mmCIF file of C-alpha atoms and ligand atoms in Angstrom:
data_model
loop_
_atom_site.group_PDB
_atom_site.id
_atom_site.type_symbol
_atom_site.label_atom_id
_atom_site.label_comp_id
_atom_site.label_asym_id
_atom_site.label_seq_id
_atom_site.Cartn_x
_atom_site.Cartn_y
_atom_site.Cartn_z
ATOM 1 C CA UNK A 244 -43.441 128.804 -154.894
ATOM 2 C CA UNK A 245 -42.952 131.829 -152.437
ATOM 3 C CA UNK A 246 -39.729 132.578 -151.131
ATOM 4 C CA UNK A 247 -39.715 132.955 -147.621
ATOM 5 C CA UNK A 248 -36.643 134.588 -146.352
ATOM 6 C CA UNK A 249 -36.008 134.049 -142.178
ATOM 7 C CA UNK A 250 -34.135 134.575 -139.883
ATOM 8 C CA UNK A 251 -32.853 131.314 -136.999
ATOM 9 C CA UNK A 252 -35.836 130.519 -134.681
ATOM 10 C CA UNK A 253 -36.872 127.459 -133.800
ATOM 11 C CA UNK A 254 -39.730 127.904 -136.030
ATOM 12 C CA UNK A 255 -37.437 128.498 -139.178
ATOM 13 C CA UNK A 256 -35.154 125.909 -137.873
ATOM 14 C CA UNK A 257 -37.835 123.238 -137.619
ATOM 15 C CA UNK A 258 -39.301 124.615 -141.075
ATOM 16 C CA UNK A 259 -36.460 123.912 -142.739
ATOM 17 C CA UNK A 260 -35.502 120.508 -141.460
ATOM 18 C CA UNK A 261 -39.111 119.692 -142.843
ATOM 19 C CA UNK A 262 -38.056 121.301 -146.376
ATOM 20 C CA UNK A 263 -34.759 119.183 -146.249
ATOM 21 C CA UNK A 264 -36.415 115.865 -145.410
ATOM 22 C CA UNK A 265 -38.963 115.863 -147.648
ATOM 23 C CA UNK A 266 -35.816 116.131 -150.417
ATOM 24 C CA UNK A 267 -36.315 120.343 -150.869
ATOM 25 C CA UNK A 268 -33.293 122.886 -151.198
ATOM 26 C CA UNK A 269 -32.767 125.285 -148.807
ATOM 27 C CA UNK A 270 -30.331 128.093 -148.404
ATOM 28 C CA UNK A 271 -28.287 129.280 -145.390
ATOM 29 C CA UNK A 272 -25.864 131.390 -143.910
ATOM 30 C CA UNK A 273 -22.400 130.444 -143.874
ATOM 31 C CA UNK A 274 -19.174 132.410 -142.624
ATOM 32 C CA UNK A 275 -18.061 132.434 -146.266
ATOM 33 C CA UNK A 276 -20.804 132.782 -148.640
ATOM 34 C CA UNK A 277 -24.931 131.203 -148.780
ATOM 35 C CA UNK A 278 -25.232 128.124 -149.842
ATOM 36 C CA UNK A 279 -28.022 126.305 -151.017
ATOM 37 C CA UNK A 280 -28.635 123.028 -149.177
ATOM 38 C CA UNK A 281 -30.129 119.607 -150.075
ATOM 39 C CA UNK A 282 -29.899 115.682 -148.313
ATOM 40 C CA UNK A 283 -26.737 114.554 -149.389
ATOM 41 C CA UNK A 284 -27.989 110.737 -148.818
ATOM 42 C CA UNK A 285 -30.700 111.664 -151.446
ATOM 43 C CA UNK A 286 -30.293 111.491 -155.152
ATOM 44 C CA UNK A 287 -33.084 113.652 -155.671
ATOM 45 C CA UNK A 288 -32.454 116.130 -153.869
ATOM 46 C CA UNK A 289 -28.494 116.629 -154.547
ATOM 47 C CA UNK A 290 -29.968 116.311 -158.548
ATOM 48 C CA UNK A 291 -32.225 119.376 -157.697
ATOM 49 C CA UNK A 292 -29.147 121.741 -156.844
ATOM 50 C CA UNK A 293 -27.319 121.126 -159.924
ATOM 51 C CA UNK A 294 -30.849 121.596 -162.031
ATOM 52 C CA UNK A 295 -31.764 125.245 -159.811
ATOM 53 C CA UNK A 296 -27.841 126.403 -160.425
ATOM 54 C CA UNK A 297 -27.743 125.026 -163.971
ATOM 55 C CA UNK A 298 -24.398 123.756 -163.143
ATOM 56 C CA UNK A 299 -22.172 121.654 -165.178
ATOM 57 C CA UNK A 300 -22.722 117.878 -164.193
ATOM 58 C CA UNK A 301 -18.996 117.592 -163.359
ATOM 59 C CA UNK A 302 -18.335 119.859 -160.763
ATOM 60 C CA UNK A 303 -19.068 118.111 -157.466
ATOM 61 C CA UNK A 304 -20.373 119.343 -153.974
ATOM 62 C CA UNK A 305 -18.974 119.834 -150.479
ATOM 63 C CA UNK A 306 -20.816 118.519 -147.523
ATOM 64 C CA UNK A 307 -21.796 120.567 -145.029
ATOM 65 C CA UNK A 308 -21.780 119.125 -140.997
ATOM 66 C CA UNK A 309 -22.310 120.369 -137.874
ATOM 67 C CA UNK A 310 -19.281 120.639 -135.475
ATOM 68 C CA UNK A 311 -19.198 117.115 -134.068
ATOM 69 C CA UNK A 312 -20.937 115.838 -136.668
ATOM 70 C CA UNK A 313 -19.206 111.923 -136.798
ATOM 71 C CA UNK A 314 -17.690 112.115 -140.341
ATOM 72 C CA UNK A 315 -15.836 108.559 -139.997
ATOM 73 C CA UNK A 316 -18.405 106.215 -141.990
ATOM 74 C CA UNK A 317 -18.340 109.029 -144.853
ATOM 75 C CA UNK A 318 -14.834 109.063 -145.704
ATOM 76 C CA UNK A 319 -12.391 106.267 -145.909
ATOM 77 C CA UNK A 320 -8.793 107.588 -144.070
ATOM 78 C CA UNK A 321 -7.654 110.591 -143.014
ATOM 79 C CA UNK A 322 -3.597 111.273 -142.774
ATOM 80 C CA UNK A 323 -2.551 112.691 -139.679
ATOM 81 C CA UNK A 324 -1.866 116.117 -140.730
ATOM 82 C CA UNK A 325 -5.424 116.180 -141.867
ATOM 83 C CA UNK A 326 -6.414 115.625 -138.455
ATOM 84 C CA UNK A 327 -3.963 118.402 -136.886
ATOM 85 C CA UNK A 328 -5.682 121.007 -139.397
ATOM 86 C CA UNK A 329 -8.867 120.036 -138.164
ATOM 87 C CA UNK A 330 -8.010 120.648 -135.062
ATOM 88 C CA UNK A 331 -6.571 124.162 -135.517
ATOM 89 C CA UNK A 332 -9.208 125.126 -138.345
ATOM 90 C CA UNK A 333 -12.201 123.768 -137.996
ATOM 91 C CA UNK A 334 -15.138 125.230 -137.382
ATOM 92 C CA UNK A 335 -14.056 127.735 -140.158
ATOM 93 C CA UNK A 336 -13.881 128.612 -143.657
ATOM 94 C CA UNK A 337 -11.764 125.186 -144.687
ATOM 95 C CA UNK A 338 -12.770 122.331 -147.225
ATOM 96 C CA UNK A 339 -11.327 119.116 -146.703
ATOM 97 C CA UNK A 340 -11.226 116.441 -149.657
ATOM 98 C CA UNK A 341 -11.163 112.660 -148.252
ATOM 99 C CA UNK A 342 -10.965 109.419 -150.266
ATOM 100 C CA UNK A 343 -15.054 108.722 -149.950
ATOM 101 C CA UNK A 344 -16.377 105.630 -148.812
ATOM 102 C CA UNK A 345 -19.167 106.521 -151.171
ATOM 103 C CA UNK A 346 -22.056 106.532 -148.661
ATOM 104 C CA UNK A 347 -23.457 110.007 -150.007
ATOM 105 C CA UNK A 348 -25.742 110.031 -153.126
ATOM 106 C CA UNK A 349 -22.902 109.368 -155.879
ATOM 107 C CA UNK A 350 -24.221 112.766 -157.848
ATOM 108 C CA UNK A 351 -22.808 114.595 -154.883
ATOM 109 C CA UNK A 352 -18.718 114.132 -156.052
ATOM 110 C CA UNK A 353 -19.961 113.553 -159.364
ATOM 111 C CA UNK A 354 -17.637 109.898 -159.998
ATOM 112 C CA UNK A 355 -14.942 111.051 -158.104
ATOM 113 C CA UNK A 356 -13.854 108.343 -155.382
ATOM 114 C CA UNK A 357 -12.988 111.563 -153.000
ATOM 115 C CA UNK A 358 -15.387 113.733 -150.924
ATOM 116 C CA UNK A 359 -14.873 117.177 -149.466
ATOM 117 C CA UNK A 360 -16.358 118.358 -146.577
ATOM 118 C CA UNK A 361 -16.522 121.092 -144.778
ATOM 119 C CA UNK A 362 -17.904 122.623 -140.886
ATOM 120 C CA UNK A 363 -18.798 125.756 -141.128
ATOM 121 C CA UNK A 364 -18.687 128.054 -138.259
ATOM 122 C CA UNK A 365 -21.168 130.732 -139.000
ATOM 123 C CA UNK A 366 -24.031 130.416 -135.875
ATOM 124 C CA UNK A 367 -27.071 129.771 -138.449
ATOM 125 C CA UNK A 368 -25.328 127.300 -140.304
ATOM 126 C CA UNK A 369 -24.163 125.453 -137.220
ATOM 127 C CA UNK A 370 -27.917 125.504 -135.731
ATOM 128 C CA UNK A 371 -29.028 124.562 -139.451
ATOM 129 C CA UNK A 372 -26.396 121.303 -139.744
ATOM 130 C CA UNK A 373 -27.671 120.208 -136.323
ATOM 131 C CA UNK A 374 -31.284 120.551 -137.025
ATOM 132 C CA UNK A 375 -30.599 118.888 -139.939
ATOM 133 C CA UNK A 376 -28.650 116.293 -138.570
ATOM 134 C CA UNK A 377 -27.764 114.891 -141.809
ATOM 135 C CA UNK A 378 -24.830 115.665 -144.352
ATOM 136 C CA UNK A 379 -26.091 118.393 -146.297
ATOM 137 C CA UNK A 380 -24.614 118.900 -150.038
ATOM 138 C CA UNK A 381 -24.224 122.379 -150.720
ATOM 139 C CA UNK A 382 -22.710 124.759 -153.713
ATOM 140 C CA UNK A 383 -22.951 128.662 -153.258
ATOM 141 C CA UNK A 384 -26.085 129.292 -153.759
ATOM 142 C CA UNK A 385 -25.850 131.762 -157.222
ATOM 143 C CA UNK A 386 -27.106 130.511 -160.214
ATOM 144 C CA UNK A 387 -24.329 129.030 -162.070
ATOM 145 C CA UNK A 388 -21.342 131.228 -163.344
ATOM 146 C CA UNK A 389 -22.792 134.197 -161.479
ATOM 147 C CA UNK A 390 -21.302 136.125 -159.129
ATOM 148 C CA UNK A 391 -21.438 133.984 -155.332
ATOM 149 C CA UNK A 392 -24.276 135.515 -152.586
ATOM 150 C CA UNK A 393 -22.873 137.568 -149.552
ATOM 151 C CA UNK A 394 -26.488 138.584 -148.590
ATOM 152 C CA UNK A 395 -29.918 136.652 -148.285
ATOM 153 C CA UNK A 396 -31.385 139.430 -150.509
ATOM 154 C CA UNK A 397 -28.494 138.086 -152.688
ATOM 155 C CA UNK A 398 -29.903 134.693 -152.766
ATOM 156 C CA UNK A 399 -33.205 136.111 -153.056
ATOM 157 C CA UNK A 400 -32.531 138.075 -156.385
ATOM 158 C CA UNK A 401 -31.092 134.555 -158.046
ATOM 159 C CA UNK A 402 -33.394 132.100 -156.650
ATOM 160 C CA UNK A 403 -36.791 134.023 -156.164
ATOM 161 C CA UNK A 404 -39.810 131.417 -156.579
ATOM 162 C CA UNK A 405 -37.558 128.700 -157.269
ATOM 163 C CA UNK A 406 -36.642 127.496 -153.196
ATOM 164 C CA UNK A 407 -38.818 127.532 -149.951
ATOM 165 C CA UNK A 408 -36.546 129.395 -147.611
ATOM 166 C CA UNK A 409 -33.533 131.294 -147.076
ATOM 167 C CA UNK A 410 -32.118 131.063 -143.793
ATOM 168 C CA UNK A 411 -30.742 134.622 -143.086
ATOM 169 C CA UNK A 412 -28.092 135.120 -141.053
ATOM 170 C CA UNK A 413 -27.011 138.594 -142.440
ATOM 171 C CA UNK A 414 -23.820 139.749 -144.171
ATOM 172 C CA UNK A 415 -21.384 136.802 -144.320
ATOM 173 C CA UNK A 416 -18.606 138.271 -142.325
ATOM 174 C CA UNK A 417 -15.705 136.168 -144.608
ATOM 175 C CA UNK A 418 -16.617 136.806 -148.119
ATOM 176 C CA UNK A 419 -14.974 134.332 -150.260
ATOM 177 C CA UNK A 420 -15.560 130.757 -150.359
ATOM 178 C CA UNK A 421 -13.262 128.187 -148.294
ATOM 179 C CA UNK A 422 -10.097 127.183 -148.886
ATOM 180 C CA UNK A 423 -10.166 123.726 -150.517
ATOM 181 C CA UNK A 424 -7.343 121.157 -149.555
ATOM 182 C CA UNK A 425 -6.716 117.879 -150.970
ATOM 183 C CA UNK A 426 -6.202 115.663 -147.905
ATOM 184 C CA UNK A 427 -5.765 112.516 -149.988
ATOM 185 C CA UNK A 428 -1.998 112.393 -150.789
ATOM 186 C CA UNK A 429 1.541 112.597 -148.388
ATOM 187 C CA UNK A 430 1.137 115.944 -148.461
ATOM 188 C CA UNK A 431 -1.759 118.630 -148.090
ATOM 189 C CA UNK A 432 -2.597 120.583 -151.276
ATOM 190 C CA UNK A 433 -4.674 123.504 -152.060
ATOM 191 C CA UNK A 434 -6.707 123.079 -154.667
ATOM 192 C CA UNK A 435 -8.723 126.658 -153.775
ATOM 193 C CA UNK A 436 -7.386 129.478 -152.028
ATOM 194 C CA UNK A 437 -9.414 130.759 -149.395
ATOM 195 C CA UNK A 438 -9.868 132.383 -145.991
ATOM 196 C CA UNK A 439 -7.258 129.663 -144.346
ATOM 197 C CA UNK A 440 -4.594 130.373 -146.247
ATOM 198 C CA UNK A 441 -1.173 128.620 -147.213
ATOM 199 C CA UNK A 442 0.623 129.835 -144.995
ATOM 200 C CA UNK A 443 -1.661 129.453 -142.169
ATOM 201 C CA UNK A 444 -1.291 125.788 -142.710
ATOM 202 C CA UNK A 445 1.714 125.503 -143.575
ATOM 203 C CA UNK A 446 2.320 127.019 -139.678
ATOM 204 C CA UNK A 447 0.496 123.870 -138.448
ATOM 205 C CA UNK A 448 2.061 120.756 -140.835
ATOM 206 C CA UNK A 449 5.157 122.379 -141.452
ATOM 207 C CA UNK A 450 4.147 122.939 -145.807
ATOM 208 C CA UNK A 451 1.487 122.605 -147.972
ATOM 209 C CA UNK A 452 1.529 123.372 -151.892
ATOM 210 C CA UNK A 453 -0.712 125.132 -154.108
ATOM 211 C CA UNK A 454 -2.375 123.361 -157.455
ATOM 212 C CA UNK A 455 -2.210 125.230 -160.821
ATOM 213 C CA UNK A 456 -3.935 122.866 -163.606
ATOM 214 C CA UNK A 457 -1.587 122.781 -166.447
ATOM 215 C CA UNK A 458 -2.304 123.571 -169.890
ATOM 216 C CA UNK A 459 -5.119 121.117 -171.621
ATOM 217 C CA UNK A 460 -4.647 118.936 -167.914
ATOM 218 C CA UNK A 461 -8.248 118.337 -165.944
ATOM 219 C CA UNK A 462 -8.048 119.967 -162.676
ATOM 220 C CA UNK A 463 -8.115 118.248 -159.458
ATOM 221 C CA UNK A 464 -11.346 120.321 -158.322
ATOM 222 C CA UNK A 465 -13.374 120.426 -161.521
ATOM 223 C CA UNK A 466 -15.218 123.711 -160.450
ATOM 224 C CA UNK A 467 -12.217 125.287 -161.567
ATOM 225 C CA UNK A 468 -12.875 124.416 -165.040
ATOM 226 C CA UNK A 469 -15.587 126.816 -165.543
ATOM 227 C CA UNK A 470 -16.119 130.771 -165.948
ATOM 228 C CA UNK A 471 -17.062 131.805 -162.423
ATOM 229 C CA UNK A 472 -17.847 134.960 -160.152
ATOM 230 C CA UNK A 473 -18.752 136.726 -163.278
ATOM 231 C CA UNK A 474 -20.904 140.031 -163.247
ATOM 232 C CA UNK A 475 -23.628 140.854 -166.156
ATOM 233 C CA UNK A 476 -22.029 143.405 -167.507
ATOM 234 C CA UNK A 477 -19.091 144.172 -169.816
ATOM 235 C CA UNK A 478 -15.753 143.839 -167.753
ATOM 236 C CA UNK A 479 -11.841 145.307 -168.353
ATOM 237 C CA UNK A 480 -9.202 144.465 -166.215
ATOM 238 C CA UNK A 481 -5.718 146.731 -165.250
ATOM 239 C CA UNK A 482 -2.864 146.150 -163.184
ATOM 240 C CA UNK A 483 -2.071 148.961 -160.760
ATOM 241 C CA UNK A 484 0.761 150.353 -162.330
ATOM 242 C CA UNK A 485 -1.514 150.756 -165.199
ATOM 243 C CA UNK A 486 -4.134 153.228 -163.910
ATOM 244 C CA UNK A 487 -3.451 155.869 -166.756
ATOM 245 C CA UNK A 488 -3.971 153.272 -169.507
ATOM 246 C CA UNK A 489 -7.309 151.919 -166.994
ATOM 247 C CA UNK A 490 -8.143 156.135 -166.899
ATOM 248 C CA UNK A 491 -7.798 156.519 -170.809
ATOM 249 C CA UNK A 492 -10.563 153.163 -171.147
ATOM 250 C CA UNK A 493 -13.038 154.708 -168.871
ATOM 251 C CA UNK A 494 -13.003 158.247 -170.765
ATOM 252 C CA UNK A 495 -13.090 156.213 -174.080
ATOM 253 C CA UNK A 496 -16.000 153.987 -172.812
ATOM 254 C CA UNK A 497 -17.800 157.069 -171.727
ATOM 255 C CA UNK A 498 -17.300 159.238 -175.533
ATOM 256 C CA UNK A 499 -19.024 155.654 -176.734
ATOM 257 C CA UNK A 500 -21.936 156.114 -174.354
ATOM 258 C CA UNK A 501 -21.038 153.566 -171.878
ATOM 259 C CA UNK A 502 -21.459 154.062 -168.017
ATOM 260 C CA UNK A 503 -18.068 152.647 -166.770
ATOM 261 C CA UNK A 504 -16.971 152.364 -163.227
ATOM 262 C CA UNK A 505 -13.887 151.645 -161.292
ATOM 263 C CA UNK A 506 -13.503 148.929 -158.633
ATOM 264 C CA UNK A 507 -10.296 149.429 -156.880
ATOM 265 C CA UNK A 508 -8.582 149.157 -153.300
ATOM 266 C CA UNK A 509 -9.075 151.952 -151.240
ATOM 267 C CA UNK A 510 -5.538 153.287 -151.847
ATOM 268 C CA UNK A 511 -6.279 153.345 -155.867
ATOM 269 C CA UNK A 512 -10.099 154.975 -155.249
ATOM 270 C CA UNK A 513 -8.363 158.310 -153.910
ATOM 271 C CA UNK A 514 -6.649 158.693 -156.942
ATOM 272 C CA UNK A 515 -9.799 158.809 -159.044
ATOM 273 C CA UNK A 516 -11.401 161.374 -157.218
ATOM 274 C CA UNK A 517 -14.707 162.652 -159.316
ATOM 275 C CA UNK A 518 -14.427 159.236 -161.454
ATOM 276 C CA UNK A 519 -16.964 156.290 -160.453
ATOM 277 C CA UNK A 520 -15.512 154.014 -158.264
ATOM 278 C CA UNK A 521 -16.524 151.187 -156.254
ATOM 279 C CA UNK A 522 -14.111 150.835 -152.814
ATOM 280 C CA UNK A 523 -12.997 147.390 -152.418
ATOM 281 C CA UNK A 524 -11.392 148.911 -149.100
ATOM 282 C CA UNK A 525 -8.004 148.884 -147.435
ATOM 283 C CA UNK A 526 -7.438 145.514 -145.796
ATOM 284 C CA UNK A 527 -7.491 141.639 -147.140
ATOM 285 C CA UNK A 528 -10.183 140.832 -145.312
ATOM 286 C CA UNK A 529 -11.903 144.113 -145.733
ATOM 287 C CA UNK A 530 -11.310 143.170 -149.567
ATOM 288 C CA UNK A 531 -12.692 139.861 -149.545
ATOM 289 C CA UNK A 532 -15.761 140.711 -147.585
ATOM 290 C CA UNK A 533 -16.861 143.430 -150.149
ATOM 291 C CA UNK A 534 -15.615 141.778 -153.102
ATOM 292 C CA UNK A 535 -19.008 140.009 -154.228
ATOM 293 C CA UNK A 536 -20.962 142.793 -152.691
ATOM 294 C CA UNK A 537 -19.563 145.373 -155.122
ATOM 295 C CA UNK A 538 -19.702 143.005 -158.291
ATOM 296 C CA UNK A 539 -23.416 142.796 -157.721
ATOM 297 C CA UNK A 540 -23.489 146.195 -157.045
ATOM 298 C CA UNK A 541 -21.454 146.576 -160.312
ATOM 299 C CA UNK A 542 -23.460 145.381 -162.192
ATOM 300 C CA UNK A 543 -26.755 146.739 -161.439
ATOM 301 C CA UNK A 544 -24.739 150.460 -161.383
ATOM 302 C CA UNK A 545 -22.898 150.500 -164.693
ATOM 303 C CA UNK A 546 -22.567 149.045 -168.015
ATOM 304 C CA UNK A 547 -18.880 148.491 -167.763
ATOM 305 C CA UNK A 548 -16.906 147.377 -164.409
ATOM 306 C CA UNK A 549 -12.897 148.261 -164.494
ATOM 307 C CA UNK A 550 -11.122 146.333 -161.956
ATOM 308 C CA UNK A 551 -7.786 147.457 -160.873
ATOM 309 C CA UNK A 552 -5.701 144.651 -158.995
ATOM 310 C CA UNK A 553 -4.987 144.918 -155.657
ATOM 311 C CA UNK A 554 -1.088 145.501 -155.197
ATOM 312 C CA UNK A 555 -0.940 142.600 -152.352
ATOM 313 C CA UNK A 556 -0.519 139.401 -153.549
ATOM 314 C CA UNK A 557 -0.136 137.004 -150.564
ATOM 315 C CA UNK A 558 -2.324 135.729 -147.236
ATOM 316 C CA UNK A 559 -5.453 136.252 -148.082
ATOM 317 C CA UNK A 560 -4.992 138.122 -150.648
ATOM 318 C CA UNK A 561 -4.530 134.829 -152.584
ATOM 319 C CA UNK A 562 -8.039 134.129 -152.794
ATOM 320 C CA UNK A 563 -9.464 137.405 -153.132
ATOM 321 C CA UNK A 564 -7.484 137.873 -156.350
ATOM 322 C CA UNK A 565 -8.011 134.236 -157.943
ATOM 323 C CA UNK A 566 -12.059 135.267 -157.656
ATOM 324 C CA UNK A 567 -11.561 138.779 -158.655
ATOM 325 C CA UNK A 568 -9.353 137.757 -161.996
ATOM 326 C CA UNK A 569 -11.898 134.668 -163.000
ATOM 327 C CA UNK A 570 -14.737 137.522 -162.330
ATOM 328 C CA UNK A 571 -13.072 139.820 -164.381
ATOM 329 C CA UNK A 572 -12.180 136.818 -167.459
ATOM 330 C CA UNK A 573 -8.664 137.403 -166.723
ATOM 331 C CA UNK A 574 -7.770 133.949 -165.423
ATOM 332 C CA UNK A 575 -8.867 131.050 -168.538
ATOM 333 C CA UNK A 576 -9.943 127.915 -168.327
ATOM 334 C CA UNK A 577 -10.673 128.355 -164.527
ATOM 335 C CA UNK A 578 -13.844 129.046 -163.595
ATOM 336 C CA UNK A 579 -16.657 127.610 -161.536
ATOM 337 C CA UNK A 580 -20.419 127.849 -160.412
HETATM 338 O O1 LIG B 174 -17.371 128.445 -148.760
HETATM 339 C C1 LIG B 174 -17.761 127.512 -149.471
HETATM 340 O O2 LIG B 174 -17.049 126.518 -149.754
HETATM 341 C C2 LIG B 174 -19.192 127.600 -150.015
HETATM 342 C C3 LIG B 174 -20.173 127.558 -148.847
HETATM 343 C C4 LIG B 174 -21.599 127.464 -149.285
HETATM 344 O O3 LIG B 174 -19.827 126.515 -147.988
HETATM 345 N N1 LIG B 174 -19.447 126.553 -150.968
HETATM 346 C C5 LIG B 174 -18.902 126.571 -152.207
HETATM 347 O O4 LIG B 174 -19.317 125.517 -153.002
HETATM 348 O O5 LIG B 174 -18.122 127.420 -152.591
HETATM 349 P P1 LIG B 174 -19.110 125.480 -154.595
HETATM 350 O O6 LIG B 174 -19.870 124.303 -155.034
HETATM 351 O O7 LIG B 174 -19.487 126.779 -155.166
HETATM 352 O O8 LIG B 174 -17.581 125.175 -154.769
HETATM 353 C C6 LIG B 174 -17.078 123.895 -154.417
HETATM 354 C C7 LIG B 174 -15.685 123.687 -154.947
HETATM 355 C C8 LIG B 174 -15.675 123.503 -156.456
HETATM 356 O O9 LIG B 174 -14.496 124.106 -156.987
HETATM 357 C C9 LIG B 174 -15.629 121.991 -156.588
HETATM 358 O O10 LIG B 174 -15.070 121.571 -157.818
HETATM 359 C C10 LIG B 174 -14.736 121.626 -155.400
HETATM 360 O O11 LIG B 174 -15.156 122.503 -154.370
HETATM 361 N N2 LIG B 174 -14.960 120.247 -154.961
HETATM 362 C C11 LIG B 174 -16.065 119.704 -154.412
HETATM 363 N N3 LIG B 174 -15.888 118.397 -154.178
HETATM 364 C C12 LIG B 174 -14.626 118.097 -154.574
HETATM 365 C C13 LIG B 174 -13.855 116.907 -154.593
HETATM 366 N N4 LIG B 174 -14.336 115.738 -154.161
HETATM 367 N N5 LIG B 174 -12.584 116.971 -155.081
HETATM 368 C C14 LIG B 174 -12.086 118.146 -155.525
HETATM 369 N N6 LIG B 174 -12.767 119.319 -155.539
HETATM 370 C C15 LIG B 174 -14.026 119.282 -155.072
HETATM 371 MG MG1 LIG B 175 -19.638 128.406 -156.326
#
């Protein structure tokens, strides 16, 4: 199958609502990261993600829907606060798990009675959802366990020959997947750290908690159950205050032949002047956009990555480091696909 990789016309648009009906996957431009799209009304279809990613059989889906989209016959109530962050949030880089009325093919939240959803704001998605006009089940669109696609190309180098069309929108300006909150309880809970961050709604419903599986528990959002994010190549991992000790690995890994390199906040890269270094950049957002950028670029570039963590730990900062740890094996027993 060729690979065709466009950008949003109404011939691509109306190309890809044919792919979609007749039960194809397509990928597309979000805010956050690509994903790769099916039906979520069709068994089939939803089955055919999971089969392309190779991902676990567990770890269920977000549905994708245009701004306006009617969600009401999909999920079953929706607490007030949920409502309120809707309001503030949405279109955006926020996931929102319901209790499901179940009308979605039941591969989609794989058993679970809930059902997250999500309305992303990114232009080619939004044209995409509404083309579409149908809930559309979507993952990131990397094969499973590898690091998540910022750029079609990135999509592209994962899925080559295996789906019709990639619907390009260019660099995806947020970089990390969304936030996912569990809207099912009292009380809104993150179950992913994202781009909307605790904080920022705990500023509209006055608090909102943060979910750490315990030891040997199941997690709430399966995904984060598996080794995620993860470049091919051999990884280390220092904290800041730790750069000699990070130095003294990269001029041992280079005696033994290896061709390490440093990914590190802008701050930290100045300080390793005439090493190799990878610039994650200054900011959080700055941060999060390159973040799966320079993993893939990682990869390709040396045979062993050293990430040095950020200093910042809060805002968005959150999420970036959750990915960057479970990229860099630091974080067990959560990963993801
Ligand atoms: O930004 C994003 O969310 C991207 C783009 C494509 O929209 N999508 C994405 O999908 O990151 P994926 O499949 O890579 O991650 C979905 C996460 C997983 O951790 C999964 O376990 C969780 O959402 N999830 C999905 N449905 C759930 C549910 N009903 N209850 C709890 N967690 C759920
Ligand atoms: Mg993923």
């Amino acid at each position: 199958m060729e690979t065709k990789i466009l950008s949003c016309s109404r011939g691509s648009l109306e190309l890809a609502k044919k792919y979609i009906e007749e039960g194809e996957v397509v990928a597309f431009h979000t805010e956050t990261v690509y994903g790769l799209g099916a039906n979520a009304f069709s068994d089939d279809a939803v089955l055919k993600i999971f089969e392309l990613k190779g991902r676990p059989s567990d770890n269920p889906l977000i549905v994708h829907v245009h701004q306006g989209y009617d969600i009401s016959p999909l999920i079953d109530r929706e607490p007030s606060y949920a409502a309120a962050l809707r309001k503030a949030f949405l279109p955006g880089p926020l996931t929102m798990v319901y209790p499901s009325t179940g009308k979605v093919s039941k591969y989609v939240s794989c058993g679970l009675d809930t059902l997250a959803i999500r309305v992303p704001s990114s232009p080619t998605a939004q044209v995409f959802l509404r083309e579409a006009d149908l809930p559309i089940a979507a993952p990131s669109a990397n094969l499973s366990k590898h690091v998540s696609p910022v750029t079609a190309r990135h999509v592209y180098d994962d899925f080559n020959g295996k789906i019709p069309l990639i619907l390009d929108g260019g660099a995806c300006s947020g970089g990390i997947e969304s936030t996912v909150l569990d809207c099912t309880e009292e009380l809104p809970l993150i179950l992913r750290e994202g781009l909307v961050t605790r904080e920022m709604i705990a500023s509209v419903v006055g608090d909102c908690g943060v979910y750490h599986a315990q030891k040997g528990e199941q997690p709430k959002s399966p995904g984060m159950a598996y080794k995620h994010y993860s470049p091919r190549c051999k990884t280390a991992y220092y904290l800041a205050e730790d750069l000699p000790k990070a130095i003294h690995g990269y001029e041992k890994a280079r005696s033994e032949g290896e061709d390490p390199c440093f990914l590190c906040e802008s701050e930290v890269c100045r300080k390793l002047n005439g090493y190799h270094t990878l610039d994650l950049g200054g900011t959080d957002e700055e941060m999060a956009r390159r973040l799966y950028d320079l993993l893939r670029k990682g990869e390709k570039s040396a045979t062993l990555l050293i990430g040095i963590e950020p200093k910042k730990k809060d805002g968005v900062m959150a999420g970036v480091l959750n990915r960057m740890r479970r990229a860099f094996g630091v974080e067990h027993g959560t990963e993801e696909s």
